Amino acid sequence: FSNESATIIPQQLMKRLASQLHGKDAIVSTDVGQHQMWAAQYLQFDKPRRCLTSGGAGTMGYGLPAAIGAQIAHPDKTVVCVTGDASVLMNIQELATAVQHKCPVKVILSNNGCMGMVRQWQELHHDARYSHSYAEAMPDFVAVARAFGWSGRRVEHAGDLEEALAECLASSA
């Protein structure tokens, strides 16, 4: 993967995250979608109960509450929620829960402007007949995070991934 790419390839994001989590006894939760598949393919877990996912249940919105619960149960561990734009909208109010309970969960949001897995299936199996897979009214997620008292950063170039992920994983809020 090139660091000079104009856009960030999702698999590149997962590889960079995996390298930054290497050696840490981190817990990672995912929502449902393409980001779930990429996390499953690229993140490695050496111990049980480190990957929290709803599996095939199709539970969009699972990742953030699962991460908060894991952080409360394991306050000294690094807990990361890997999510997508449509999934995190299912319960974005839980950002307030994390602040209220002082849970320094890290959120890695892959923002592709649509329900990626739904869109993928529509392209592959339904002759690109799109139905309800694009969200035209996505918020500025950095602004939303800040409104809830979180820090946030938009990363648009591959060359900025290492620094941004390190900053995210080191943050306490």
mmCIF file of C-alpha atoms in Angstrom:
data_model
loop_
_atom_site.group_PDB
_atom_site.id
_atom_site.type_symbol
_atom_site.label_atom_id
_atom_site.label_comp_id
_atom_site.label_asym_id
_atom_site.label_seq_id
_atom_site.Cartn_x
_atom_site.Cartn_y
_atom_site.Cartn_z
ATOM 1 C CA PHE A 1 0.000 0.000 0.000
ATOM 2 C CA SER A 2 1.340 3.382 -0.944
ATOM 3 C CA ASN A 3 1.574 6.258 1.508
ATOM 4 C CA GLU A 4 1.218 8.640 -1.437
ATOM 5 C CA SER A 5 -2.320 7.530 -2.296
ATOM 6 C CA ALA A 6 -4.885 10.293 -2.629
ATOM 7 C CA THR A 7 -7.354 8.157 -0.700
ATOM 8 C CA ILE A 8 -6.907 5.685 2.099
ATOM 9 C CA ILE A 9 -7.557 2.090 1.160
ATOM 10 C CA PRO A 10 -9.512 0.455 4.011
ATOM 11 C CA GLN A 11 -7.224 -2.567 4.107
ATOM 12 C CA GLN A 12 -4.309 -0.152 4.504
ATOM 13 C CA LEU A 13 -6.040 1.398 7.514
ATOM 14 C CA MET A 14 -6.481 -2.031 9.105
ATOM 15 C CA LYS A 15 -2.860 -3.014 8.455
ATOM 16 C CA ARG A 16 -1.644 0.226 10.041
ATOM 17 C CA LEU A 17 -3.962 -0.264 13.008
ATOM 18 C CA ALA A 18 -2.756 -3.864 13.391
ATOM 19 C CA SER A 19 0.858 -2.709 13.474
ATOM 20 C CA GLN A 20 0.072 -0.095 16.130
ATOM 21 C CA LEU A 21 -1.838 -2.606 18.267
ATOM 22 C CA HIS A 22 0.863 -5.264 17.956
ATOM 23 C CA GLY A 23 2.160 -6.227 21.371
ATOM 24 C CA LYS A 24 -0.701 -4.491 23.180
ATOM 25 C CA ASP A 25 -3.301 -6.614 24.867
ATOM 26 C CA ALA A 26 -6.036 -4.625 23.150
ATOM 27 C CA ILE A 27 -9.721 -5.390 22.801
ATOM 28 C CA VAL A 28 -11.329 -4.515 19.475
ATOM 29 C CA SER A 29 -15.047 -4.332 18.771
ATOM 30 C CA THR A 30 -16.652 -3.975 15.368
ATOM 31 C CA ASP A 31 -20.014 -3.077 14.010
ATOM 32 C CA VAL A 32 -21.400 -4.821 10.934
ATOM 33 C CA GLY A 33 -20.185 -4.108 7.442
ATOM 34 C CA GLN A 34 -17.129 -4.024 5.269
ATOM 35 C CA HIS A 35 -15.036 -2.646 8.135
ATOM 36 C CA GLN A 36 -15.960 -5.778 10.129
ATOM 37 C CA MET A 37 -14.598 -7.976 7.342
ATOM 38 C CA TRP A 38 -11.408 -5.926 7.008
ATOM 39 C CA ALA A 39 -10.853 -6.029 10.772
ATOM 40 C CA ALA A 40 -11.340 -9.804 10.765
ATOM 41 C CA GLN A 41 -8.832 -10.188 7.935
ATOM 42 C CA TYR A 42 -6.110 -7.805 9.084
ATOM 43 C CA LEU A 43 -6.223 -7.565 12.875
ATOM 44 C CA GLN A 44 -4.646 -10.410 14.797
ATOM 45 C CA PHE A 45 -5.636 -11.595 18.232
ATOM 46 C CA ASP A 46 -3.381 -13.792 20.349
ATOM 47 C CA LYS A 47 -5.811 -14.292 23.213
ATOM 48 C CA PRO A 48 -9.512 -15.092 23.501
ATOM 49 C CA ARG A 49 -12.152 -12.430 24.115
ATOM 50 C CA ARG A 50 -10.166 -9.709 22.363
ATOM 51 C CA CYS A 51 -12.373 -9.430 19.272
ATOM 52 C CA LEU A 52 -15.960 -8.412 19.981
ATOM 53 C CA THR A 53 -18.331 -8.696 17.049
ATOM 54 C CA SER A 54 -21.928 -9.707 16.501
ATOM 55 C CA GLY A 55 -20.674 -12.142 13.872
ATOM 56 C CA GLY A 56 -23.307 -12.797 11.263
ATOM 57 C CA ALA A 57 -26.179 -11.323 13.260
ATOM 58 C CA GLY A 58 -26.128 -8.118 11.211
ATOM 59 C CA THR A 59 -26.247 -5.897 14.267
ATOM 60 C CA MET A 60 -25.286 -2.426 13.090
ATOM 61 C CA GLY A 61 -24.616 -0.314 16.144
ATOM 62 C CA TYR A 62 -23.131 -3.137 18.228
ATOM 63 C CA GLY A 63 -19.531 -1.909 18.208
ATOM 64 C CA LEU A 64 -19.591 1.259 20.305
ATOM 65 C CA PRO A 65 -21.661 -0.106 23.226
ATOM 66 C CA ALA A 66 -19.589 -3.308 23.184
ATOM 67 C CA ALA A 67 -16.413 -1.238 23.349
ATOM 68 C CA ILE A 68 -17.776 0.825 26.242
ATOM 69 C CA GLY A 69 -18.719 -2.330 28.132
ATOM 70 C CA ALA A 70 -15.278 -3.823 27.516
ATOM 71 C CA GLN A 71 -13.609 -0.617 28.677
ATOM 72 C CA ILE A 72 -15.649 -0.594 31.889
ATOM 73 C CA ALA A 73 -14.778 -4.251 32.501
ATOM 74 C CA HIS A 74 -11.101 -3.695 31.643
ATOM 75 C CA PRO A 75 -10.261 -0.074 32.488
ATOM 76 C CA ASP A 76 -6.516 -0.550 32.002
ATOM 77 C CA LYS A 77 -6.740 -2.048 28.491
ATOM 78 C CA THR A 78 -6.742 -0.285 25.163
ATOM 79 C CA VAL A 79 -10.225 -0.721 23.699
ATOM 80 C CA VAL A 80 -10.875 0.156 20.061
ATOM 81 C CA CYS A 81 -14.145 0.281 18.161
ATOM 82 C CA VAL A 82 -13.723 -0.229 14.411
ATOM 83 C CA THR A 83 -16.849 1.112 12.771
ATOM 84 C CA GLY A 84 -18.337 2.611 9.658
ATOM 85 C CA ASP A 85 -20.261 5.809 9.124
ATOM 86 C CA ALA A 86 -23.701 4.179 8.878
ATOM 87 C CA SER A 87 -23.077 1.787 11.782
ATOM 88 C CA VAL A 88 -21.950 4.411 14.263
ATOM 89 C CA LEU A 89 -25.051 6.479 13.505
ATOM 90 C CA MET A 90 -27.167 3.667 14.938
ATOM 91 C CA ASN A 91 -26.193 4.755 18.462
ATOM 92 C CA ILE A 92 -23.909 7.757 18.251
ATOM 93 C CA GLN A 93 -25.484 9.029 21.475
ATOM 94 C CA GLU A 94 -23.352 6.427 23.267
ATOM 95 C CA LEU A 95 -20.440 8.839 22.865
ATOM 96 C CA ALA A 96 -22.088 10.651 25.788
ATOM 97 C CA THR A 97 -22.174 7.401 27.788
ATOM 98 C CA ALA A 98 -18.451 6.934 27.265
ATOM 99 C CA VAL A 99 -17.745 10.498 28.437
ATOM 100 C CA GLN A 100 -20.056 10.177 31.437
ATOM 101 C CA HIS A 101 -18.367 6.977 32.579
ATOM 102 C CA LYS A 102 -14.862 8.160 31.685
ATOM 103 C CA CYS A 103 -14.266 5.365 29.173
ATOM 104 C CA PRO A 104 -11.335 6.253 26.912
ATOM 105 C CA VAL A 105 -12.583 4.047 24.053
ATOM 106 C CA LYS A 106 -10.853 4.684 20.729
ATOM 107 C CA VAL A 107 -13.111 4.889 17.662
ATOM 108 C CA ILE A 108 -11.692 4.207 14.209
ATOM 109 C CA LEU A 109 -14.380 5.257 11.754
ATOM 110 C CA SER A 110 -14.179 4.255 8.110
ATOM 111 C CA ASN A 111 -16.274 6.913 6.408
ATOM 112 C CA ASN A 112 -17.153 5.924 2.860
ATOM 113 C CA GLY A 113 -20.450 7.806 2.644
ATOM 114 C CA CYS A 114 -22.631 4.735 2.179
ATOM 115 C CA MET A 115 -23.581 1.419 3.706
ATOM 116 C CA GLY A 116 -20.562 -0.251 2.148
ATOM 117 C CA MET A 117 -21.536 -3.890 2.455
ATOM 118 C CA VAL A 118 -25.105 -3.238 1.339
ATOM 119 C CA ARG A 119 -23.760 -1.265 -1.613
ATOM 120 C CA GLN A 120 -21.273 -4.036 -2.421
ATOM 121 C CA TRP A 121 -24.036 -6.649 -2.577
ATOM 122 C CA GLN A 122 -26.206 -4.358 -4.677
ATOM 123 C CA GLU A 123 -23.349 -3.960 -7.143
ATOM 124 C CA LEU A 124 -22.404 -7.647 -7.232
ATOM 125 C CA HIS A 125 -25.812 -9.298 -7.212
ATOM 126 C CA HIS A 126 -28.439 -6.723 -8.153
ATOM 127 C CA ASP A 127 -27.037 -5.009 -11.250
ATOM 128 C CA ALA A 128 -26.165 -1.894 -9.229
ATOM 129 C CA ARG A 129 -29.800 -1.217 -8.388
ATOM 130 C CA TYR A 130 -29.241 0.862 -5.288
ATOM 131 C CA SER A 131 -31.829 1.076 -2.581
ATOM 132 C CA HIS A 132 -31.205 2.780 0.747
ATOM 133 C CA SER A 133 -27.461 2.190 0.704
ATOM 134 C CA TYR A 134 -26.323 5.789 0.386
ATOM 135 C CA ALA A 135 -26.711 8.355 3.117
ATOM 136 C CA GLU A 136 -26.825 11.848 1.690
ATOM 137 C CA ALA A 137 -27.020 13.481 5.086
ATOM 138 C CA MET A 138 -23.922 12.201 6.868
ATOM 139 C CA PRO A 139 -22.732 14.538 9.606
ATOM 140 C CA ASP A 140 -19.266 15.905 10.141
ATOM 141 C CA PHE A 141 -18.179 13.132 12.502
ATOM 142 C CA VAL A 142 -15.226 15.113 13.874
ATOM 143 C CA ALA A 143 -17.590 17.946 14.833
ATOM 144 C CA VAL A 144 -20.033 15.464 16.396
ATOM 145 C CA ALA A 145 -17.253 13.813 18.392
ATOM 146 C CA ARG A 146 -16.077 17.189 19.649
ATOM 147 C CA ALA A 147 -19.644 18.187 20.535
ATOM 148 C CA PHE A 148 -19.770 15.139 22.819
ATOM 149 C CA GLY A 149 -16.443 16.107 24.427
ATOM 150 C CA TRP A 150 -14.221 13.747 22.441
ATOM 151 C CA SER A 151 -11.166 14.602 20.449
ATOM 152 C CA GLY A 152 -11.352 13.755 16.781
ATOM 153 C CA ARG A 153 -9.347 13.960 13.621
ATOM 154 C CA ARG A 154 -10.152 13.446 9.967
ATOM 155 C CA VAL A 155 -7.452 11.598 8.037
ATOM 156 C CA GLU A 156 -7.583 11.780 4.265
ATOM 157 C CA HIS A 157 -4.076 10.797 3.143
ATOM 158 C CA ALA A 158 -2.277 7.528 3.732
ATOM 159 C CA GLY A 159 0.874 9.361 4.788
ATOM 160 C CA ASP A 160 -0.990 10.706 7.829
ATOM 161 C CA LEU A 161 -2.272 7.347 9.078
ATOM 162 C CA GLU A 162 0.637 6.374 11.354
ATOM 163 C CA GLU A 163 0.634 9.661 13.239
ATOM 164 C CA ALA A 164 -3.169 9.839 13.457
ATOM 165 C CA LEU A 165 -3.515 6.288 14.748
ATOM 166 C CA ALA A 166 -0.757 6.819 17.306
ATOM 167 C CA GLU A 167 -2.468 10.006 18.460
ATOM 168 C CA CYS A 168 -5.810 8.212 18.693
ATOM 169 C CA LEU A 169 -4.455 5.246 20.628
ATOM 170 C CA ALA A 170 -2.605 7.532 23.034
ATOM 171 C CA SER A 171 -5.600 9.765 23.749
ATOM 172 C CA SER A 172 -7.359 9.553 27.058
ATOM 173 C CA ALA A 173 -10.631 11.087 25.926
#
